[in-house]
Amino acid sequence: MRNRRYLDQRLKLHHLRVAEAITNQRSLLKAASVLAVSQPALTKTLQEVEEILGQRLFDRLPRGMRPTEAGGVFVQTARRILAELRRLDDELERIADPAGGAVALGALPVAASGVLPGALSRLKRSHAGIRIQLQQGRTEELLPLLAAGDLDLIVGRLYEPALADGFQREPLWEEPISILAHSAHPIFGLDAVTLDALRRYDLVLPTVSQRVGQEIDFLLDLLGLEQASSLRASSYGFIREMLHATDLISVMPRLMMAGDLLRGTLRVVPLPVPAPPRPAGLILPRKRALPPAAQAFVEALRAHVREIGERGITAITGDDGRAGKSDRTREDGTP
C-alpha cells in the first residue's frame, strides 16, 4: 500500500507559483527575480515541494532548468489551479461591479494592429468598466497560455494545426495579402492597373513572421516586383507614415491597416492576381466557457468585422459557417 502524500493539506499556493515560474523562466535566478524573492529562498521552496511530492521536478542543466516528467505533470496542474483562482477573482469582482470584469486576450501581430483596435474601441463604448489584458505573440507561443487558462481566447490568423490540439477555431474574416497605397496615389488614376505600371513604384514592406513573410514573397515573385531596393521595417507606424507621405506601395496582409482602409486614407490596388485564402478569427478552449467580459468582447469583435465586411474591405464568414473566399487583391475583397 502506497504512502499518502496528503497534498491538499501540505501544498501551498507559493509552491505552485514557484514551479510555474521556474518552468516559464527556465532559470532559478530569473524565476526568483520574477517572484521578487531571493534565489536561496526560491531554492528552499523548490526543495520543500519536491519533498512533499516525493519526486524531483526539474533537471539541472548547464544552461538552465528543465521539468522532469513529474515536473511537467505538476506544473500543468499548478497552472490550472492558478488560472481558476484568477477567474474566481474576476468573478467576485464582477459580482461586486456587474459592469466590470476582465478579458485576457491573445492576439497575433496582424490582428493586434488591424481589427483589434476597432473591436476594443467598440467594446469600451458599450462596456466601459471591462479591463483588457492583451498579450501579442505567435500562435505557438499563445496556445500554451490558452490551454493553461492564462488567456481566455486568441484572435488572429487561423493556421491549420499539424495535429489535433483540442482547440475550437472559428473563422470570422479573411486576411488576404494585398497591395496598398494612399488613396490619392497616381496608380488609382489609371484606366487599368498593369504589372508594368505597378513596377514603377518602390516598395515599403513589413518585417513579419516567417509564415507571413513567405506569403508576401510569393505574391512579390508572382508580380515580378523587385525586392532588392525595397524598404523593410518592423514598425507598422513607420510603414503607415511612408504610405501616406510618399508614392511607395506596400504588400502586406490587408487588415494590417484596417483603420486606414475604413477611414479611406489607404486603398487596395485592384489588381486581379490570385492570392491564397488566409482565414482569421477566434481560437477558443473547448472545455471552458468564456467569462462574461470575454463574451462581450466577442460580440464587439463580430460587430466590427461585420462593419469591415459591409464596407467591402474584406470577406467575412458566411451563413454556412465557412470563411468567405477572398482570393484576389481587388479593392472590394471579392473574387
mmCIF file of C-alpha atoms in Angstrom:
data_model
loop_
_atom_site.group_PDB
_atom_site.id
_atom_site.type_symbol
_atom_site.label_atom_id
_atom_site.label_comp_id
_atom_site.label_asym_id
_atom_site.label_seq_id
_atom_site.Cartn_x
_atom_site.Cartn_y
_atom_site.Cartn_z
ATOM 1 C CA MET A 1 0.000 0.000 0.000
ATOM 2 C CA ARG A 2 1.477 3.343 -1.084
ATOM 3 C CA ASN A 3 2.001 6.205 1.353
ATOM 4 C CA ARG A 4 -0.498 9.054 1.127
ATOM 5 C CA ARG A 5 1.021 12.412 0.319
ATOM 6 C CA TYR A 6 -1.931 14.461 1.656
ATOM 7 C CA LEU A 7 -1.259 17.115 -0.959
ATOM 8 C CA ASP A 8 -4.456 19.016 -0.179
ATOM 9 C CA GLN A 9 -3.159 19.603 3.345
ATOM 10 C CA ARG A 10 0.519 20.185 2.635
ATOM 11 C CA LEU A 11 0.802 22.062 -0.650
ATOM 12 C CA LYS A 12 0.561 25.850 -0.589
ATOM 13 C CA LEU A 13 -0.019 28.366 -3.360
ATOM 14 C CA HIS A 14 3.562 29.603 -3.283
ATOM 15 C CA HIS A 15 4.681 26.058 -4.137
ATOM 16 C CA LEU A 16 2.589 26.227 -7.315
ATOM 17 C CA ARG A 17 3.843 29.707 -8.216
ATOM 18 C CA VAL A 18 7.486 28.695 -7.785
ATOM 19 C CA ALA A 19 7.155 25.646 -10.044
ATOM 20 C CA GLU A 20 5.314 27.696 -12.693
ATOM 21 C CA ALA A 21 7.906 30.488 -12.602
ATOM 22 C CA ILE A 22 10.858 28.094 -12.933
ATOM 23 C CA THR A 23 9.178 26.383 -15.890
ATOM 24 C CA ASN A 24 8.444 29.697 -17.602
ATOM 25 C CA GLN A 25 11.875 31.223 -16.985
ATOM 26 C CA ARG A 26 14.000 28.039 -17.265
ATOM 27 C CA SER A 27 16.276 29.564 -14.635
ATOM 28 C CA LEU A 28 16.315 29.777 -10.828
ATOM 29 C CA LEU A 29 17.795 33.270 -10.937
ATOM 30 C CA LYS A 30 15.204 34.611 -13.403
ATOM 31 C CA ALA A 31 12.340 32.899 -11.584
ATOM 32 C CA ALA A 32 13.482 34.434 -8.292
ATOM 33 C CA SER A 33 13.538 37.862 -9.945
ATOM 34 C CA VAL A 34 10.019 37.428 -11.344
ATOM 35 C CA LEU A 35 8.684 36.371 -7.934
ATOM 36 C CA ALA A 36 10.682 39.081 -6.114
ATOM 37 C CA VAL A 37 12.372 36.603 -3.755
ATOM 38 C CA SER A 38 15.999 35.662 -3.228
ATOM 39 C CA GLN A 39 17.424 32.692 -5.086
ATOM 40 C CA PRO A 40 18.217 30.795 -1.841
ATOM 41 C CA ALA A 41 14.592 31.276 -0.700
ATOM 42 C CA LEU A 42 13.284 30.009 -4.040
ATOM 43 C CA THR A 43 15.618 27.001 -3.945
ATOM 44 C CA LYS A 44 14.403 26.167 -0.424
ATOM 45 C CA THR A 45 10.753 26.340 -1.568
ATOM 46 C CA LEU A 46 11.508 24.061 -4.529
ATOM 47 C CA GLN A 47 13.149 21.559 -2.184
ATOM 48 C CA GLU A 48 10.069 21.691 0.047
ATOM 49 C CA VAL A 49 7.651 20.897 -2.745
ATOM 50 C CA GLU A 50 9.883 18.105 -4.109
ATOM 51 C CA GLU A 51 9.994 16.573 -0.626
ATOM 52 C CA ILE A 52 6.181 16.801 -0.315
ATOM 53 C CA LEU A 53 5.678 15.169 -3.711
ATOM 54 C CA GLY A 54 8.466 12.644 -3.320
ATOM 55 C CA GLN A 55 9.611 13.451 -6.841
ATOM 56 C CA ARG A 56 12.313 15.532 -8.496
ATOM 57 C CA LEU A 57 10.554 18.244 -10.506
ATOM 58 C CA PHE A 58 13.438 19.714 -12.519
ATOM 59 C CA ASP A 59 16.673 18.570 -14.082
ATOM 60 C CA ARG A 60 19.528 20.999 -13.504
ATOM 61 C CA LEU A 61 21.214 21.533 -16.879
ATOM 62 C CA PRO A 62 24.316 23.609 -17.769
ATOM 63 C CA ARG A 63 22.052 26.219 -19.359
ATOM 64 C CA GLY A 64 19.042 26.212 -17.094
ATOM 65 C CA MET A 65 16.250 24.078 -15.688
ATOM 66 C CA ARG A 66 14.068 21.541 -17.484
ATOM 67 C CA PRO A 67 10.948 19.925 -15.990
ATOM 68 C CA THR A 68 11.097 16.181 -15.411
ATOM 69 C CA GLU A 69 8.077 14.076 -16.351
ATOM 70 C CA ALA A 70 6.722 14.552 -12.819
ATOM 71 C CA GLY A 71 7.527 18.266 -13.022
ATOM 72 C CA GLY A 72 5.586 18.636 -16.256
ATOM 73 C CA VAL A 73 2.522 16.979 -14.714
ATOM 74 C CA PHE A 74 2.784 19.101 -11.565
ATOM 75 C CA VAL A 75 3.212 22.404 -13.426
ATOM 76 C CA GLN A 76 0.287 21.611 -15.725
ATOM 77 C CA THR A 77 -1.943 21.157 -12.689
ATOM 78 C CA ALA A 78 -0.437 24.213 -10.963
ATOM 79 C CA ARG A 79 -1.285 26.374 -13.969
ATOM 80 C CA ARG A 80 -4.887 25.173 -13.982
ATOM 81 C CA ILE A 81 -5.285 25.874 -10.265
ATOM 82 C CA LEU A 82 -3.737 29.352 -10.514
ATOM 83 C CA ALA A 83 -5.840 30.155 -13.589
ATOM 84 C CA GLU A 84 -9.007 29.072 -11.745
ATOM 85 C CA LEU A 85 -8.088 31.328 -8.840
ATOM 86 C CA ARG A 86 -7.611 34.249 -11.231
ATOM 87 C CA ARG A 87 -11.025 33.532 -12.740
ATOM 88 C CA LEU A 88 -12.522 33.372 -9.238
ATOM 89 C CA ASP A 89 -11.027 36.781 -8.547
ATOM 90 C CA ASP A 90 -12.585 38.116 -11.766
ATOM 91 C CA GLU A 91 -15.971 36.585 -10.971
ATOM 92 C CA LEU A 92 -16.030 38.052 -7.460
ATOM 93 C CA GLU A 93 -15.079 41.426 -8.886
ATOM 94 C CA ARG A 94 -17.857 41.088 -11.476
ATOM 95 C CA ILE A 95 -20.366 40.416 -8.685
ATOM 96 C CA ALA A 96 -19.103 43.464 -6.812
ATOM 97 C CA ASP A 97 -19.137 45.528 -10.023
ATOM 98 C CA PRO A 98 -21.531 43.992 -12.616
ATOM 99 C CA ALA A 99 -20.375 46.426 -15.313
ATOM 100 C CA GLY A 100 -16.732 45.411 -14.893
ATOM 101 C CA GLY A 101 -14.716 42.242 -15.318
ATOM 102 C CA ALA A 102 -11.583 41.421 -17.292
ATOM 103 C CA VAL A 103 -10.748 39.622 -20.508
ATOM 104 C CA ALA A 104 -7.316 38.142 -21.234
ATOM 105 C CA LEU A 105 -6.701 38.304 -24.986
ATOM 106 C CA GLY A 106 -4.006 36.706 -27.060
ATOM 107 C CA ALA A 107 -3.502 38.354 -30.447
ATOM 108 C CA LEU A 108 -1.405 37.557 -33.480
ATOM 109 C CA PRO A 109 0.503 40.595 -34.820
ATOM 110 C CA VAL A 110 -1.708 41.342 -37.845
ATOM 111 C CA ALA A 111 -4.895 41.181 -35.762
ATOM 112 C CA ALA A 112 -3.314 43.268 -32.996
ATOM 113 C CA SER A 113 -2.631 46.144 -35.374
ATOM 114 C CA GLY A 114 -5.615 45.538 -37.661
ATOM 115 C CA VAL A 115 -9.036 44.521 -36.339
ATOM 116 C CA LEU A 116 -8.332 44.668 -32.605
ATOM 117 C CA PRO A 117 -8.192 48.468 -32.083
ATOM 118 C CA GLY A 118 -11.622 48.927 -33.666
ATOM 119 C CA ALA A 119 -13.116 45.996 -31.768
ATOM 120 C CA LEU A 120 -11.736 47.222 -28.437
ATOM 121 C CA SER A 121 -12.949 50.770 -29.087
ATOM 122 C CA ARG A 122 -16.423 49.359 -29.698
ATOM 123 C CA LEU A 123 -16.179 47.264 -26.518
ATOM 124 C CA LYS A 124 -15.159 50.284 -24.428
ATOM 125 C CA ARG A 125 -18.149 52.251 -25.688
ATOM 126 C CA SER A 126 -20.587 49.537 -24.651
ATOM 127 C CA HIS A 127 -18.759 48.163 -21.559
ATOM 128 C CA ALA A 128 -16.562 50.933 -20.191
ATOM 129 C CA GLY A 129 -15.713 49.027 -17.000
ATOM 130 C CA ILE A 130 -14.172 45.966 -18.651
ATOM 131 C CA ARG A 131 -10.407 45.654 -18.253
ATOM 132 C CA ILE A 132 -8.333 44.352 -21.153
ATOM 133 C CA GLN A 133 -5.214 42.252 -20.707
ATOM 134 C CA LEU A 134 -3.539 41.869 -24.109
ATOM 135 C CA GLN A 135 -0.650 39.587 -24.996
ATOM 136 C CA GLN A 136 0.707 39.619 -28.548
ATOM 137 C CA GLY A 137 2.639 36.698 -29.945
ATOM 138 C CA ARG A 138 2.798 33.845 -32.431
ATOM 139 C CA THR A 139 0.279 31.008 -32.395
ATOM 140 C CA GLU A 140 2.759 28.535 -30.931
ATOM 141 C CA GLU A 141 3.542 30.973 -28.101
ATOM 142 C CA LEU A 142 -0.094 31.753 -27.258
ATOM 143 C CA LEU A 143 -1.673 28.284 -27.399
ATOM 144 C CA PRO A 144 0.045 27.018 -24.192
ATOM 145 C CA LEU A 145 -1.247 30.124 -22.372
ATOM 146 C CA LEU A 146 -4.761 29.428 -23.655
ATOM 147 C CA ALA A 147 -4.507 25.810 -22.531
ATOM 148 C CA ALA A 148 -3.321 26.876 -19.073
ATOM 149 C CA GLY A 149 -6.162 29.373 -18.662
ATOM 150 C CA ASP A 150 -3.884 32.431 -18.711
ATOM 151 C CA LEU A 151 -5.750 33.576 -21.842
ATOM 152 C CA ASP A 152 -9.493 33.479 -22.437
ATOM 153 C CA LEU A 153 -9.186 33.369 -26.241
ATOM 154 C CA ILE A 154 -6.865 34.131 -29.157
ATOM 155 C CA VAL A 155 -7.628 36.426 -32.092
ATOM 156 C CA GLY A 156 -5.919 36.262 -35.468
ATOM 157 C CA ARG A 157 -4.882 34.136 -38.427
ATOM 158 C CA LEU A 158 -6.156 30.551 -38.216
ATOM 159 C CA TYR A 159 -3.277 28.320 -39.220
ATOM 160 C CA GLU A 160 -4.198 24.666 -39.681
ATOM 161 C CA PRO A 161 -2.636 22.694 -36.798
ATOM 162 C CA ALA A 162 -0.300 19.854 -37.754
ATOM 163 C CA LEU A 163 -2.052 17.644 -35.185
ATOM 164 C CA ALA A 164 -5.417 17.900 -33.459
ATOM 165 C CA ASP A 165 -4.884 20.115 -30.416
ATOM 166 C CA GLY A 166 -8.311 20.275 -28.788
ATOM 167 C CA PHE A 167 -8.992 23.954 -29.533
ATOM 168 C CA GLN A 168 -12.012 25.316 -31.356
ATOM 169 C CA ARG A 169 -11.223 27.513 -34.369
ATOM 170 C CA GLU A 170 -13.936 29.839 -35.628
ATOM 171 C CA PRO A 171 -13.233 31.761 -38.868
ATOM 172 C CA LEU A 172 -14.712 35.274 -38.947
ATOM 173 C CA TRP A 173 -12.851 37.115 -41.721
ATOM 174 C CA GLU A 174 -10.095 36.878 -44.338
ATOM 175 C CA GLU A 175 -6.641 38.485 -44.180
ATOM 176 C CA PRO A 176 -5.580 38.387 -47.852
ATOM 177 C CA ILE A 177 -2.106 39.509 -48.879
ATOM 178 C CA SER A 178 -2.800 42.720 -50.817
ATOM 179 C CA ILE A 179 -1.179 45.740 -52.443
ATOM 180 C CA LEU A 180 -1.839 49.013 -50.588
ATOM 181 C CA ALA A 181 -1.274 52.668 -51.479
ATOM 182 C CA HIS A 182 -2.567 56.051 -50.292
ATOM 183 C CA SER A 183 -5.971 56.972 -51.681
ATOM 184 C CA ALA A 184 -4.643 59.773 -53.951
ATOM 185 C CA HIS A 185 -1.886 57.599 -55.421
ATOM 186 C CA PRO A 186 -1.374 58.085 -59.201
ATOM 187 C CA ILE A 187 -1.938 54.374 -59.759
ATOM 188 C CA PHE A 188 -5.647 54.797 -58.988
ATOM 189 C CA GLY A 189 -5.950 57.297 -61.847
ATOM 190 C CA LEU A 190 -5.119 54.675 -64.460
ATOM 191 C CA ASP A 191 -7.843 53.091 -66.565
ATOM 192 C CA ALA A 192 -6.353 49.706 -65.712
ATOM 193 C CA VAL A 193 -3.531 48.786 -63.376
ATOM 194 C CA THR A 194 -0.902 46.785 -65.230
ATOM 195 C CA LEU A 195 2.123 44.978 -63.886
ATOM 196 C CA ASP A 196 4.392 47.416 -65.733
ATOM 197 C CA ALA A 197 2.648 50.363 -64.047
ATOM 198 C CA LEU A 198 2.969 48.720 -60.651
ATOM 199 C CA ARG A 199 6.692 48.089 -61.120
ATOM 200 C CA ARG A 200 7.387 51.815 -61.469
ATOM 201 C CA TYR A 201 6.908 52.328 -57.726
ATOM 202 C CA ASP A 202 9.260 51.403 -54.899
ATOM 203 C CA LEU A 203 8.115 49.201 -52.044
ATOM 204 C CA VAL A 204 7.911 49.513 -48.280
ATOM 205 C CA LEU A 205 7.460 46.060 -46.755
ATOM 206 C CA PRO A 206 6.796 44.764 -43.242
ATOM 207 C CA THR A 207 9.284 42.598 -41.397
ATOM 208 C CA VAL A 208 6.943 39.856 -40.260
ATOM 209 C CA SER A 209 6.928 36.239 -39.118
ATOM 210 C CA GLN A 210 8.324 33.557 -41.388
ATOM 211 C CA ARG A 211 4.926 32.248 -42.484
ATOM 212 C CA VAL A 212 3.503 35.663 -43.396
ATOM 213 C CA GLY A 213 6.815 36.617 -44.977
ATOM 214 C CA GLN A 214 6.688 33.585 -47.252
ATOM 215 C CA GLU A 215 3.181 34.531 -48.417
ATOM 216 C CA ILE A 216 4.284 38.106 -49.134
ATOM 217 C CA ASP A 217 7.342 36.869 -51.044
ATOM 218 C CA PHE A 218 5.127 34.529 -53.077
ATOM 219 C CA LEU A 219 2.990 37.437 -54.285
ATOM 220 C CA LEU A 220 6.041 39.616 -54.955
ATOM 221 C CA ASP A 221 7.576 36.867 -57.089
ATOM 222 C CA LEU A 222 4.269 36.350 -58.880
ATOM 223 C CA LEU A 223 4.151 40.037 -59.788
ATOM 224 C CA GLY A 224 7.843 40.271 -60.565
ATOM 225 C CA LEU A 225 8.300 43.154 -58.135
ATOM 226 C CA GLU A 226 11.911 43.958 -57.275
ATOM 227 C CA GLN A 227 12.677 43.472 -53.568
ATOM 228 C CA ALA A 228 16.339 44.499 -53.564
ATOM 229 C CA SER A 229 15.612 48.238 -53.348
ATOM 230 C CA SER A 230 12.605 47.972 -51.033
ATOM 231 C CA LEU A 231 12.417 49.436 -47.547
ATOM 232 C CA ARG A 232 11.700 46.916 -44.804
ATOM 233 C CA ALA A 233 10.512 47.816 -41.325
ATOM 234 C CA SER A 234 9.127 46.062 -38.259
ATOM 235 C CA SER A 235 7.255 49.241 -37.272
ATOM 236 C CA TYR A 236 3.725 49.390 -38.653
ATOM 237 C CA GLY A 237 3.659 53.074 -37.729
ATOM 238 C CA PHE A 238 6.675 53.760 -39.966
ATOM 239 C CA ILE A 239 5.143 51.838 -42.891
ATOM 240 C CA ARG A 240 1.862 53.683 -42.414
ATOM 241 C CA GLU A 241 3.570 57.087 -42.486
ATOM 242 C CA MET A 242 5.578 56.177 -45.591
ATOM 243 C CA LEU A 243 2.430 55.047 -47.393
ATOM 244 C CA HIS A 244 0.620 58.283 -46.534
ATOM 245 C CA ALA A 245 3.533 60.637 -47.234
ATOM 246 C CA THR A 246 5.005 59.118 -50.411
ATOM 247 C CA ASP A 247 4.063 57.172 -53.528
ATOM 248 C CA LEU A 248 5.592 53.997 -52.136
ATOM 249 C CA ILE A 249 3.336 50.944 -52.259
ATOM 250 C CA SER A 250 3.249 48.001 -49.886
ATOM 251 C CA VAL A 251 2.430 44.295 -49.990
ATOM 252 C CA MET A 252 1.069 43.001 -46.707
ATOM 253 C CA PRO A 253 -1.937 41.345 -45.062
ATOM 254 C CA ARG A 254 -4.697 43.781 -45.956
ATOM 255 C CA LEU A 255 -6.182 44.187 -42.492
ATOM 256 C CA MET A 256 -2.842 45.195 -41.011
ATOM 257 C CA MET A 257 -4.052 48.681 -41.995
ATOM 258 C CA ALA A 258 -7.763 48.114 -41.316
ATOM 259 C CA GLY A 259 -8.259 51.504 -39.616
ATOM 260 C CA ASP A 260 -6.873 53.450 -42.582
ATOM 261 C CA LEU A 261 -8.876 51.369 -45.044
ATOM 262 C CA LEU A 262 -12.041 52.159 -43.079
ATOM 263 C CA ARG A 263 -11.157 55.863 -42.992
ATOM 264 C CA GLY A 264 -10.420 55.801 -46.718
ATOM 265 C CA THR A 265 -6.887 57.203 -46.470
ATOM 266 C CA LEU A 266 -5.439 53.943 -47.845
ATOM 267 C CA ARG A 267 -6.864 51.797 -50.621
ATOM 268 C CA VAL A 268 -6.305 48.336 -52.033
ATOM 269 C CA VAL A 269 -4.808 48.333 -55.521
ATOM 270 C CA PRO A 270 -7.423 46.466 -57.621
ATOM 271 C CA LEU A 271 -5.048 44.078 -59.340
ATOM 272 C CA PRO A 272 -6.721 40.725 -60.180
ATOM 273 C CA VAL A 273 -3.911 38.454 -59.034
ATOM 274 C CA PRO A 274 -4.731 35.160 -57.312
ATOM 275 C CA ALA A 275 -3.853 35.117 -53.622
ATOM 276 C CA PRO A 276 -4.320 32.110 -51.313
ATOM 277 C CA PRO A 277 -7.101 32.327 -48.716
ATOM 278 C CA ARG A 278 -5.970 33.402 -45.248
ATOM 279 C CA PRO A 279 -8.831 32.780 -42.776
ATOM 280 C CA ALA A 280 -8.701 34.553 -39.424
ATOM 281 C CA GLY A 281 -10.928 34.580 -36.378
ATOM 282 C CA LEU A 282 -11.061 33.078 -32.892
ATOM 283 C CA ILE A 283 -9.240 30.226 -31.166
ATOM 284 C CA LEU A 284 -11.239 29.072 -28.144
ATOM 285 C CA PRO A 285 -10.873 26.396 -25.467
ATOM 286 C CA ARG A 286 -13.410 23.591 -25.978
ATOM 287 C CA LYS A 287 -13.974 22.670 -22.340
ATOM 288 C CA ARG A 288 -14.040 26.111 -20.736
ATOM 289 C CA ALA A 289 -16.858 28.610 -21.034
ATOM 290 C CA LEU A 290 -15.938 32.202 -21.788
ATOM 291 C CA PRO A 291 -16.406 34.610 -18.875
ATOM 292 C CA PRO A 292 -18.964 37.412 -19.408
ATOM 293 C CA ALA A 293 -16.288 40.015 -20.216
ATOM 294 C CA ALA A 294 -14.821 37.765 -22.925
ATOM 295 C CA GLN A 295 -18.293 37.147 -24.351
ATOM 296 C CA ALA A 296 -18.826 40.916 -24.543
ATOM 297 C CA PHE A 297 -15.510 41.245 -26.404
ATOM 298 C CA VAL A 298 -16.512 38.564 -28.926
ATOM 299 C CA GLU A 299 -19.777 40.425 -29.596
ATOM 300 C CA ALA A 300 -17.836 43.666 -30.178
ATOM 301 C CA LEU A 301 -15.365 41.881 -32.471
ATOM 302 C CA ARG A 302 -18.176 40.346 -34.525
ATOM 303 C CA ALA A 303 -19.839 43.756 -34.910
ATOM 304 C CA HIS A 304 -16.563 45.363 -36.002
ATOM 305 C CA VAL A 305 -15.859 42.582 -38.501
ATOM 306 C CA ARG A 306 -19.377 42.956 -39.913
ATOM 307 C CA GLU A 307 -18.690 46.658 -40.471
ATOM 308 C CA ILE A 308 -15.437 45.837 -42.263
ATOM 309 C CA GLY A 309 -17.284 43.358 -44.469
ATOM 310 C CA GLU A 310 -20.150 45.768 -45.190
ATOM 311 C CA ARG A 311 -17.616 48.394 -46.270
ATOM 312 C CA GLY A 312 -16.229 45.923 -48.821
ATOM 313 C CA ILE A 313 -12.771 45.836 -47.285
ATOM 314 C CA THR A 314 -12.585 42.062 -46.874
ATOM 315 C CA ALA A 315 -14.685 38.915 -46.904
ATOM 316 C CA ILE A 316 -16.390 37.811 -43.709
ATOM 317 C CA THR A 317 -17.739 34.448 -42.574
ATOM 318 C CA GLY A 318 -20.809 33.288 -44.493
ATOM 319 C CA ASP A 319 -24.019 31.902 -43.064
ATOM 320 C CA ASP A 320 -22.765 28.377 -43.701
ATOM 321 C CA GLY A 321 -20.036 28.861 -41.098
ATOM 322 C CA ARG A 322 -17.153 28.890 -43.579
ATOM 323 C CA ALA A 323 -14.985 31.920 -44.183
ATOM 324 C CA GLY A 324 -15.928 33.703 -47.384
ATOM 325 C CA LYS A 325 -13.345 33.480 -50.148
ATOM 326 C CA SER A 326 -11.018 36.396 -50.786
ATOM 327 C CA ASP A 327 -8.599 35.152 -53.411
ATOM 328 C CA ARG A 328 -7.985 38.392 -55.283
ATOM 329 C CA THR A 329 -6.406 41.696 -54.400
ATOM 330 C CA ARG A 330 -9.414 43.597 -55.723
ATOM 331 C CA GLU A 331 -10.496 46.587 -53.657
ATOM 332 C CA ASP A 332 -13.903 45.164 -52.796
ATOM 333 C CA GLY A 333 -12.406 41.949 -51.454
ATOM 334 C CA THR A 334 -14.443 39.742 -53.820
ATOM 335 C CA PRO A 335 -13.079 37.087 -56.198
#
